[in-house]
Amino acid sequence: MSVCPDQLKTIPERIFCQLREAIVEGRIPAGSKISEADLAHTYGISRGPLREAISQLAAVGLVERRANVGARVIELSSRQLLDIFHVREALEGMAARQAAHNMAPEQIAELRRTLEEHGRQISEEAGNTYFQQSGDLDFHYTIVQGSGNQRLIKLLCHDLYYLVRLYRYQFGMRSKRGPAALAEHRHIVDAIERGDGEMAELLMRAHIRASRENVERMLAEKAAS
Amino acid sequence: MSVCPDQLKTIPERIFCQLREAIVEGRIPAGSKISEADLAHTYGISRGPLREAISQLAAVGLVERRANVGARVIELSSRQLLDIFHVREALEGMAARQAAHNMAPEQIAELRRTLEEHGRQISEEAGNTYFQQSGDLDFHYTIVQGSGNQRLIKLLCHDLYYLVRLYRYQFGMRSKRGPAALAEHRHIVDAIERGDGEMAELLMRAHIRASRENVERMLAEKAAS
DNA sequence: ACCACTAATATTGTCGACAATATTGAAGAT
DNA sequence: ATCTTCAATATTGTCGACAATATTAGTGGT
């Protein structure tokens, strides 16, 4: 059940990982307070390590902390959501560009497999869109890894993607862009495979921009009702 | 002397700020060990708050921490330096694009003033390039603020720019691109002023790319000797 | 002289108690 | 009835001591 690797030596590391997962999945609801005493008791540890874990959560932006008041799980406004999309457009565009230059053949093959899996999920139509979205994130994840840029990897895979997952739980949006997104993914991999960084970046940016515009439409609908 | 605002309520916040400044300016040398006991004694505080401060430093990537071993100030490899440049190219390009759409007239005026100041420093030729570089960073800082994208602002102004300052101290490079950079800055502001986001992004990316290529040349020279 | 193993030391990790601050509730005044 | 003030309570911030782990020094063996 727990996705947190056991080799995390120290208590703060483990608790941080568990809390992050709980927040991202919504088990700790957005806006709710993080009580040190409660959680320390729940996990059977002292407040010291717990505080360090909370500090880490604050550092990656999953909770907001105020001195002498405590920490609360963030609530993503639509403004912040669009901010994230713009950051992703910039960073993942660059990731695709660098992946086109640096990605090993084996990594590209893995990318193709992810794509096939994604296509299978769509055609099955059993269509729990959750798995589709999970597959979508796997795709982006693999490309970022393929960029070989350690800082890019940290920013996206270790920080921003958790926020993306949080938003998907929080807003509960089912995209319906599945087939279109898959086609875009294919074109991106093609560009990467032939080493065309310029085109890979353009396509990745267009892909994320389309996704953002889709979200903007859904937000507008929601606001109208 | 201290740049850390006094309104930082809690001890970890203050210590974090002070340590960050000390690291960025090289008073705590790259690669040196951060001893909890020593620093706690130096600052006259307990180890608890100090540990939180160190955790924050690790979170922004200024120190590396290993369980049961301790924290060391990072040493930037040229690889990591180039990684940072690629990230900056992507993020600041996007910042310029959004600044062209969102920047208030007063902010643009401030940008012009920064530019004039920068020009004055160059013509004076008294040319302590440190101040030039400081002015350069002010320029980039102001544009990012003008983007209005909170996440972009945090990533660049609160995290990445400290690494940039660290590298400038660590590598001690004096750019000599002053005049060229100034001209590029002017063109970027022009594009922002007329609301041309596309052009502002292109120019900003070209500007940072030129800076990176300059650094690559200097690294190659250094490696040759 | 060099290596392996062990003991001594130093450093980090964790805990429980106390201090400082914020929040809550009740009492009193207008 | 509403607002203000102030005390009671709860929560966070800080500290010093102890436990666990890594590093170092020393000893013995080959």
XYZ file of C-alpha atoms (C1' of nucleotides) in Angstrom:
510
model
C 0.000 0.000 0.000
C 2.557 2.527 1.069
C 4.615 3.887 -1.783
C 7.308 5.109 0.568
C 10.496 3.072 0.191
C 11.647 1.362 3.360
C 15.246 2.408 2.848
C 14.344 5.879 4.042
C 16.538 5.791 7.088
C 15.371 8.600 9.233
C 11.945 9.219 10.734
C 11.388 12.653 9.181
C 12.046 11.197 5.726
C 9.495 8.443 6.178
C 6.858 10.683 7.728
C 7.379 13.300 5.040
C 6.807 10.701 2.347
C 3.700 9.298 4.025
C 2.188 12.699 4.694
C 2.886 13.834 1.152
C 1.076 10.797 -0.210
C -1.835 11.346 2.165
C -2.154 14.980 1.110
C -1.844 14.274 -2.602
C -4.532 11.598 -2.408
C -6.802 13.836 -0.392
C -6.839 11.643 2.723
C -5.766 14.812 4.493
C -8.199 17.282 2.935
C -7.172 20.579 1.429
C -7.264 23.440 3.887
C -7.210 21.197 6.934
C -4.899 21.879 9.795
C -1.824 19.781 10.499
C -1.743 19.289 14.253
C 1.682 18.340 15.525
C 0.421 16.673 18.677
C -2.243 14.656 16.854
C 0.037 13.393 14.130
C 2.877 12.656 16.509
C 0.479 10.504 18.509
C -0.943 8.887 15.371
C 2.454 7.836 14.078
C 3.794 7.056 17.510
C 6.744 9.404 17.299
C 7.916 12.549 19.001
C 7.140 16.038 17.795
C 10.720 16.784 16.798
C 10.979 14.578 13.713
C 7.387 15.402 12.844
C 8.201 19.091 12.756
C 11.041 18.430 10.347
C 8.694 16.500 8.092
C 6.233 19.400 8.149
C 9.037 21.807 7.305
C 9.817 19.726 4.254
C 6.171 19.740 3.222
C 6.204 23.521 3.524
C 9.399 23.680 1.473
C 7.797 21.852 -1.449
C 4.689 23.980 -1.111
C 2.174 21.329 -0.076
C 1.416 23.023 3.241
C 1.561 26.619 4.382
C 3.098 27.411 7.708
C 2.627 30.421 9.934
C 4.727 31.052 13.016
C 2.997 30.175 16.281
C -0.117 29.136 14.390
C 0.694 25.957 12.540
C 0.522 24.373 9.127
C -2.454 23.924 6.795
C -2.720 21.924 3.597
C -2.757 24.322 0.669
C -5.875 25.035 -1.347
C -5.093 25.516 -5.006
C -6.854 28.487 -6.532
C -7.509 28.422 -10.251
C -4.973 31.245 -10.478
C -2.279 29.036 -8.930
C -3.315 26.149 -11.119
C -2.745 28.199 -14.261
C 0.566 29.438 -12.867
C 1.653 25.826 -12.563
C 0.668 25.126 -16.145
C 2.801 27.990 -17.387
C 5.762 26.732 -15.386
C 5.247 23.228 -16.728
C 5.028 24.532 -20.279
C 8.413 26.219 -19.895
C 10.190 23.447 -17.997
C 8.830 20.438 -19.825
C 9.432 22.122 -23.152
C 13.066 22.402 -22.184
C 13.037 18.830 -20.883
C 11.786 17.543 -24.222
C 14.466 19.549 -26.021
C 17.227 18.086 -23.882
C 15.701 14.605 -23.995
C 15.956 14.711 -27.787
C 19.701 15.158 -27.394
C 20.414 12.993 -24.386
C 17.901 10.163 -24.188
C 19.284 6.657 -24.473
C 17.669 4.227 -26.923
C 16.495 2.043 -24.055
C 14.721 5.007 -22.461
C 13.019 5.795 -25.747
C 11.868 2.193 -25.949
C 10.394 2.525 -22.484
C 8.608 5.636 -23.671
C 7.071 3.675 -26.536
C 5.884 1.018 -24.118
C 4.252 3.654 -21.923
C 2.534 4.979 -25.016
C 1.190 1.560 -25.977
C -0.101 0.999 -22.483
C -1.816 4.343 -22.590
C -3.419 3.515 -25.934
C -4.671 0.203 -24.587
C -6.338 1.897 -21.637
C -8.140 4.305 -23.932
C -9.377 1.675 -26.402
C -10.621 -0.500 -23.574
C -12.830 2.419 -22.772
C -13.315 0.819 -19.373
C -12.012 4.268 -19.123
C -11.480 4.925 -15.489
C -9.846 8.164 -16.494
C -7.763 7.978 -13.392
C -5.494 5.389 -14.920
C -5.321 7.359 -18.123
C -4.130 10.369 -16.180
C -1.700 8.247 -14.269
C -0.369 7.000 -17.601
C -0.171 10.567 -18.825
C 2.004 11.541 -15.904
C 4.212 8.485 -16.442
C 4.876 9.713 -19.954
C 5.904 13.168 -18.828
C 7.914 11.659 -15.995
C 9.954 9.494 -18.360
C 10.784 12.367 -20.686
C 11.968 14.558 -17.853
C 14.176 11.740 -16.620
C 15.502 11.418 -20.160
C 16.584 15.046 -20.256
C 19.486 14.169 -17.986
C 19.177 17.604 -16.397
C 19.294 16.901 -12.680
C 17.803 20.222 -11.676
C 14.937 19.853 -14.107
C 14.331 16.367 -12.737
C 14.219 17.595 -9.181
C 11.930 20.531 -9.932
C 9.436 18.492 -11.909
C 9.547 14.919 -10.649
C 10.289 15.623 -7.004
C 8.207 18.754 -6.511
C 5.783 19.950 -9.160
C 4.251 16.618 -10.149
C 2.995 16.087 -6.615
C 1.129 19.362 -6.912
C -0.289 18.230 -10.232
C -1.535 15.042 -8.650
C -2.989 17.012 -5.755
C -4.878 19.272 -8.113
C -6.254 16.286 -10.030
C -7.694 14.882 -6.824
C -8.830 18.266 -5.593
C -10.559 19.460 -8.751
C -11.543 15.944 -9.785
C -11.381 16.807 -13.457
C -11.693 14.064 -16.028
C -10.037 15.321 -19.107
C -11.658 13.605 -22.119
C -8.611 14.725 -24.021
C -7.274 11.171 -23.827
C -7.145 10.319 -27.539
C -5.931 13.759 -28.590
C -3.285 13.746 -25.871
C -2.098 10.305 -26.969
C -1.625 11.488 -30.546
C 0.358 14.470 -29.289
C 2.494 12.193 -27.157
C 3.295 10.086 -30.230
C 4.481 13.095 -32.179
C 6.664 14.189 -29.285
C 8.346 10.793 -29.092
C 8.894 10.832 -32.841
C 10.680 14.163 -32.596
C 12.791 12.933 -29.701
C 13.698 9.744 -31.527
C 15.065 11.598 -34.504
C 16.955 13.978 -32.231
C 14.971 17.071 -33.195
C 15.139 19.076 -29.978
C 13.613 22.212 -31.423
C 10.522 20.355 -32.627
C 10.260 18.274 -29.460
C 10.140 21.450 -27.397
C 7.557 23.097 -29.642
C 5.314 20.025 -29.561
C 5.614 19.563 -25.813
C 4.753 23.203 -25.208
C 1.766 23.011 -27.524
C 0.663 19.841 -25.754
C 0.744 21.421 -22.310
C -0.786 24.634 -23.603
C -3.695 22.673 -25.045
C -4.153 20.966 -21.725
C -4.148 24.318 -19.943
C -6.677 25.808 -22.353
C -8.861 22.783 -21.793
C -8.723 23.378 -18.054
C -9.472 27.065 -18.559
C -12.622 26.138 -20.462
C -13.733 23.780 -17.714
C -13.078 26.425 -15.079
C -15.131 28.925 -17.075
C -18.020 26.440 -17.300
C -17.834 25.800 -13.596
C -17.827 29.528 -12.854
C -20.923 29.992 -15.049
C -22.976 27.459 -13.091
C 25.197 44.411 7.320
C 22.766 41.575 7.674
C 20.247 41.444 4.868
C 17.896 39.281 6.885
C 14.750 41.189 7.819
C 14.144 41.468 11.547
C 10.486 40.584 11.216
C 11.465 36.948 10.790
C 9.783 35.756 13.936
C 11.196 32.353 14.563
C 14.794 31.328 15.146
C 15.001 28.809 12.300
C 13.847 31.492 9.842
C 16.525 33.921 10.968
C 19.296 31.341 11.067
C 18.288 29.974 7.673
C 18.522 33.453 6.190
C 21.877 34.175 7.795
C 23.378 30.839 6.828
C 22.111 31.208 3.278
C 23.792 34.584 2.985
C 27.003 33.223 4.495
C 27.054 30.342 2.035
C 26.211 32.460 -0.992
C 28.976 34.924 -0.166
C 31.457 32.130 0.440
C 32.031 32.905 4.109
C 31.138 29.265 4.608
C 33.231 27.689 1.850
C 31.878 25.240 -0.674
C 32.246 21.641 0.400
C 32.748 22.480 4.055
C 30.901 20.613 6.730
C 28.028 22.167 8.645
C 28.535 21.116 12.242
C 25.367 21.373 14.284
C 27.145 21.696 17.604
C 29.562 24.362 16.355
C 26.927 26.526 14.747
C 24.507 26.159 17.623
C 27.251 27.404 19.906
C 28.217 30.190 17.494
C 24.700 31.560 17.256
C 23.936 30.864 20.889
C 20.914 28.684 20.220
C 19.926 25.083 20.679
C 20.397 22.396 18.076
C 16.671 21.985 17.430
C 16.042 25.242 15.567
C 19.415 24.941 13.886
C 18.486 21.566 12.465
C 15.329 23.050 10.992
C 17.371 25.784 9.364
C 19.718 23.181 7.884
C 16.742 21.226 6.597
C 15.564 24.342 4.794
C 19.003 24.849 3.289
C 18.905 21.266 2.066
C 15.427 21.845 0.636
C 16.635 24.737 -1.524
C 19.688 22.743 -2.507
C 22.418 24.849 -0.929
C 23.613 21.990 1.271
C 23.535 18.245 0.897
C 22.527 16.125 3.811
C 23.227 12.498 4.569
C 21.624 10.612 7.422
C 23.863 10.177 10.448
C 26.666 11.982 8.700
C 25.704 15.615 8.407
C 25.367 18.432 5.916
C 27.954 19.897 3.549
C 27.793 23.003 1.422
C 27.297 21.960 -2.180
C 30.037 22.225 -4.760
C 28.705 23.216 -8.147
C 30.124 21.137 -10.948
C 30.199 22.703 -14.387
C 27.576 20.138 -15.328
C 25.213 21.454 -12.658
C 25.997 25.010 -13.646
C 24.911 24.371 -17.214
C 21.803 22.579 -15.949
C 20.885 25.737 -14.068
C 21.351 27.838 -17.181
C 18.972 25.630 -19.129
C 16.379 25.904 -16.390
C 16.800 29.664 -16.277
C 16.452 29.894 -20.041
C 13.118 28.097 -19.859
C 11.732 29.816 -16.784
C 12.893 33.350 -17.448
C 11.745 33.120 -21.024
C 8.284 32.360 -19.733
C 8.618 35.113 -17.131
C 9.402 37.666 -19.842
C 6.426 36.458 -21.853
C 4.049 36.863 -18.948
C 5.646 40.135 -17.890
C 4.831 41.553 -21.319
C 1.166 40.873 -20.584
C 0.972 41.642 -16.881
C 3.573 44.218 -15.985
C 2.278 47.513 -14.607
C 3.586 50.777 -16.107
C 5.245 51.668 -12.814
C 7.138 48.373 -12.828
C 8.312 49.020 -16.366
C 9.527 52.437 -15.276
C 11.480 50.775 -12.488
C 12.985 48.451 -15.059
C 14.148 51.461 -17.095
C 15.758 52.957 -14.025
C 17.600 49.706 -13.332
C 18.824 49.797 -16.920
C 20.108 53.361 -16.626
C 21.904 52.508 -13.409
C 23.479 49.533 -15.095
C 24.594 51.687 -18.027
C 26.147 54.227 -15.683
C 28.167 51.533 -13.926
C 29.550 50.292 -17.220
C 30.508 53.728 -18.570
C 32.192 54.612 -15.321
C 34.421 51.675 -16.113
C 35.447 51.802 -12.448
C 34.214 48.452 -13.393
C 34.134 46.453 -10.278
C 32.238 43.859 -12.251
C 30.636 42.711 -9.035
C 28.240 45.636 -9.095
C 27.544 45.085 -12.763
C 26.557 41.529 -12.035
C 24.480 42.645 -9.114
C 22.701 45.082 -11.435
C 22.231 42.293 -13.947
C 20.504 40.159 -11.362
C 18.319 43.105 -10.308
C 17.095 43.357 -13.881
C 16.144 39.711 -14.086
C 14.622 39.900 -10.633
C 12.324 42.764 -11.602
C 11.064 41.040 -14.725
C 10.254 37.856 -12.860
C 8.332 39.885 -10.294
C 6.502 41.540 -13.159
C 5.326 38.219 -14.536
C 2.800 38.039 -11.723
C 3.253 34.259 -11.688
C 3.718 33.422 -8.022
C 5.231 30.028 -8.648
C 7.717 31.420 -11.116
C 8.630 34.088 -8.592
C 9.238 31.544 -5.877
C 11.283 29.231 -8.069
C 13.531 31.964 -9.407
C 13.712 34.739 -6.841
C 13.508 32.615 -3.709
C 15.530 29.596 -4.798
C 17.490 29.636 -8.029
C 18.963 33.132 -7.827
C 20.758 32.242 -4.616
C 22.447 29.417 -6.464
C 23.390 31.831 -9.231
C 24.963 34.168 -6.706
C 26.762 31.231 -5.105
C 28.216 30.170 -8.414
C 29.389 33.726 -9.152
C 31.304 33.766 -5.905
C 32.539 30.218 -6.298
C 33.749 30.446 -9.886
C 34.636 34.104 -9.554
C 33.912 34.769 -13.202
C 33.902 38.327 -14.462
C 31.763 38.302 -17.512
C 32.984 41.149 -19.799
C 29.670 40.790 -21.552
C 28.500 43.940 -19.754
C 27.876 46.193 -22.745
C 26.380 43.429 -24.896
C 24.167 42.282 -22.045
C 22.956 45.823 -21.500
C 21.908 46.151 -25.130
C 20.037 42.860 -24.893
C 18.317 44.040 -21.746
C 17.126 47.156 -23.549
C 15.581 45.155 -26.362
C 13.809 42.922 -23.856
C 12.285 45.903 -22.073
C 11.188 47.350 -25.400
C 9.343 44.136 -26.238
C 7.723 44.036 -22.802
C 6.659 47.672 -23.061
C 4.801 47.101 -26.306
C 3.193 43.939 -24.904
C 4.931 41.575 -27.303
C 5.182 38.452 -25.152
C 6.396 36.207 -27.940
C 9.316 38.485 -28.744
C 10.109 39.140 -25.085
C 10.440 35.399 -24.515
C 12.622 34.879 -27.584
C 14.946 37.721 -26.619
C 15.204 36.637 -23.014
C 16.034 33.093 -24.022
C 18.647 34.287 -26.498
C 20.108 36.512 -23.787
C 20.470 33.700 -21.293
C 21.691 31.308 -23.948
C 24.415 33.780 -24.912
C 25.395 34.026 -21.280
C 25.566 30.257 -21.018
C 27.662 29.924 -24.159
C 30.011 32.541 -22.771
C 30.404 30.494 -19.611
C 30.963 27.349 -21.651
C 33.811 29.053 -23.465
C 35.380 30.155 -20.197
C 35.049 26.654 -18.767
C 36.716 25.228 -21.869
C 39.610 27.682 -21.500
C 39.989 26.779 -17.860
C 39.989 23.076 -18.672
C 42.691 23.637 -21.296
C 45.077 25.216 -18.825
C 55.084 -1.891 6.739
C 50.354 -2.812 5.900
C 45.783 -4.541 6.772
C 41.793 -6.161 9.838
C 39.435 -5.678 13.702
C 37.983 -3.350 17.922
C 37.422 0.285 21.262
C 37.015 5.161 22.065
C 35.225 9.395 20.491
C 32.478 12.575 18.171
C 28.336 13.656 15.631
C 23.708 13.152 14.388
C 18.891 11.442 15.582
C 15.155 11.265 18.957
C 12.688 12.285 22.969
C 10.075 14.569 26.862
C 9.591 18.828 29.443
C 9.189 23.755 29.662
C 8.439 28.568 27.631
C 6.130 31.649 24.494
C 2.435 32.713 21.608
C -2.213 32.305 19.702
C -7.016 30.916 20.221
C -11.166 30.294 22.761
C -14.608 31.362 26.066
C -16.720 33.885 29.670
C -17.622 37.941 32.153
C -18.643 42.749 32.242
C -19.717 47.316 30.192
C -22.287 50.148 26.937
C -27.773 42.206 22.206
C -23.140 43.424 20.882
C -18.626 44.564 21.682
C -14.388 44.670 24.656
C -11.379 42.749 28.021
C -9.208 39.359 30.203
C -8.392 34.792 31.898
C -8.144 29.807 30.662
C -6.745 26.604 27.337
C -4.485 24.671 23.556
C -0.790 24.781 20.223
C 3.597 25.882 18.630
C 8.606 27.133 19.663
C 12.802 26.059 22.269
C 15.788 23.606 25.120
C 18.876 20.061 27.319
C 19.596 15.161 27.875
C 19.852 10.539 26.055
C 20.158 6.966 22.178
C 21.932 5.470 17.791
C 25.152 5.775 14.216
C 29.450 7.047 11.929
C 34.271 8.305 12.319
C 38.695 7.920 14.293
C 42.503 5.885 16.914
C 44.749 2.164 18.432
C 46.025 -2.620 18.813
C 47.359 -6.973 17.159
C 48.351 -9.994 13.425
C 50.586 -11.324 9.081
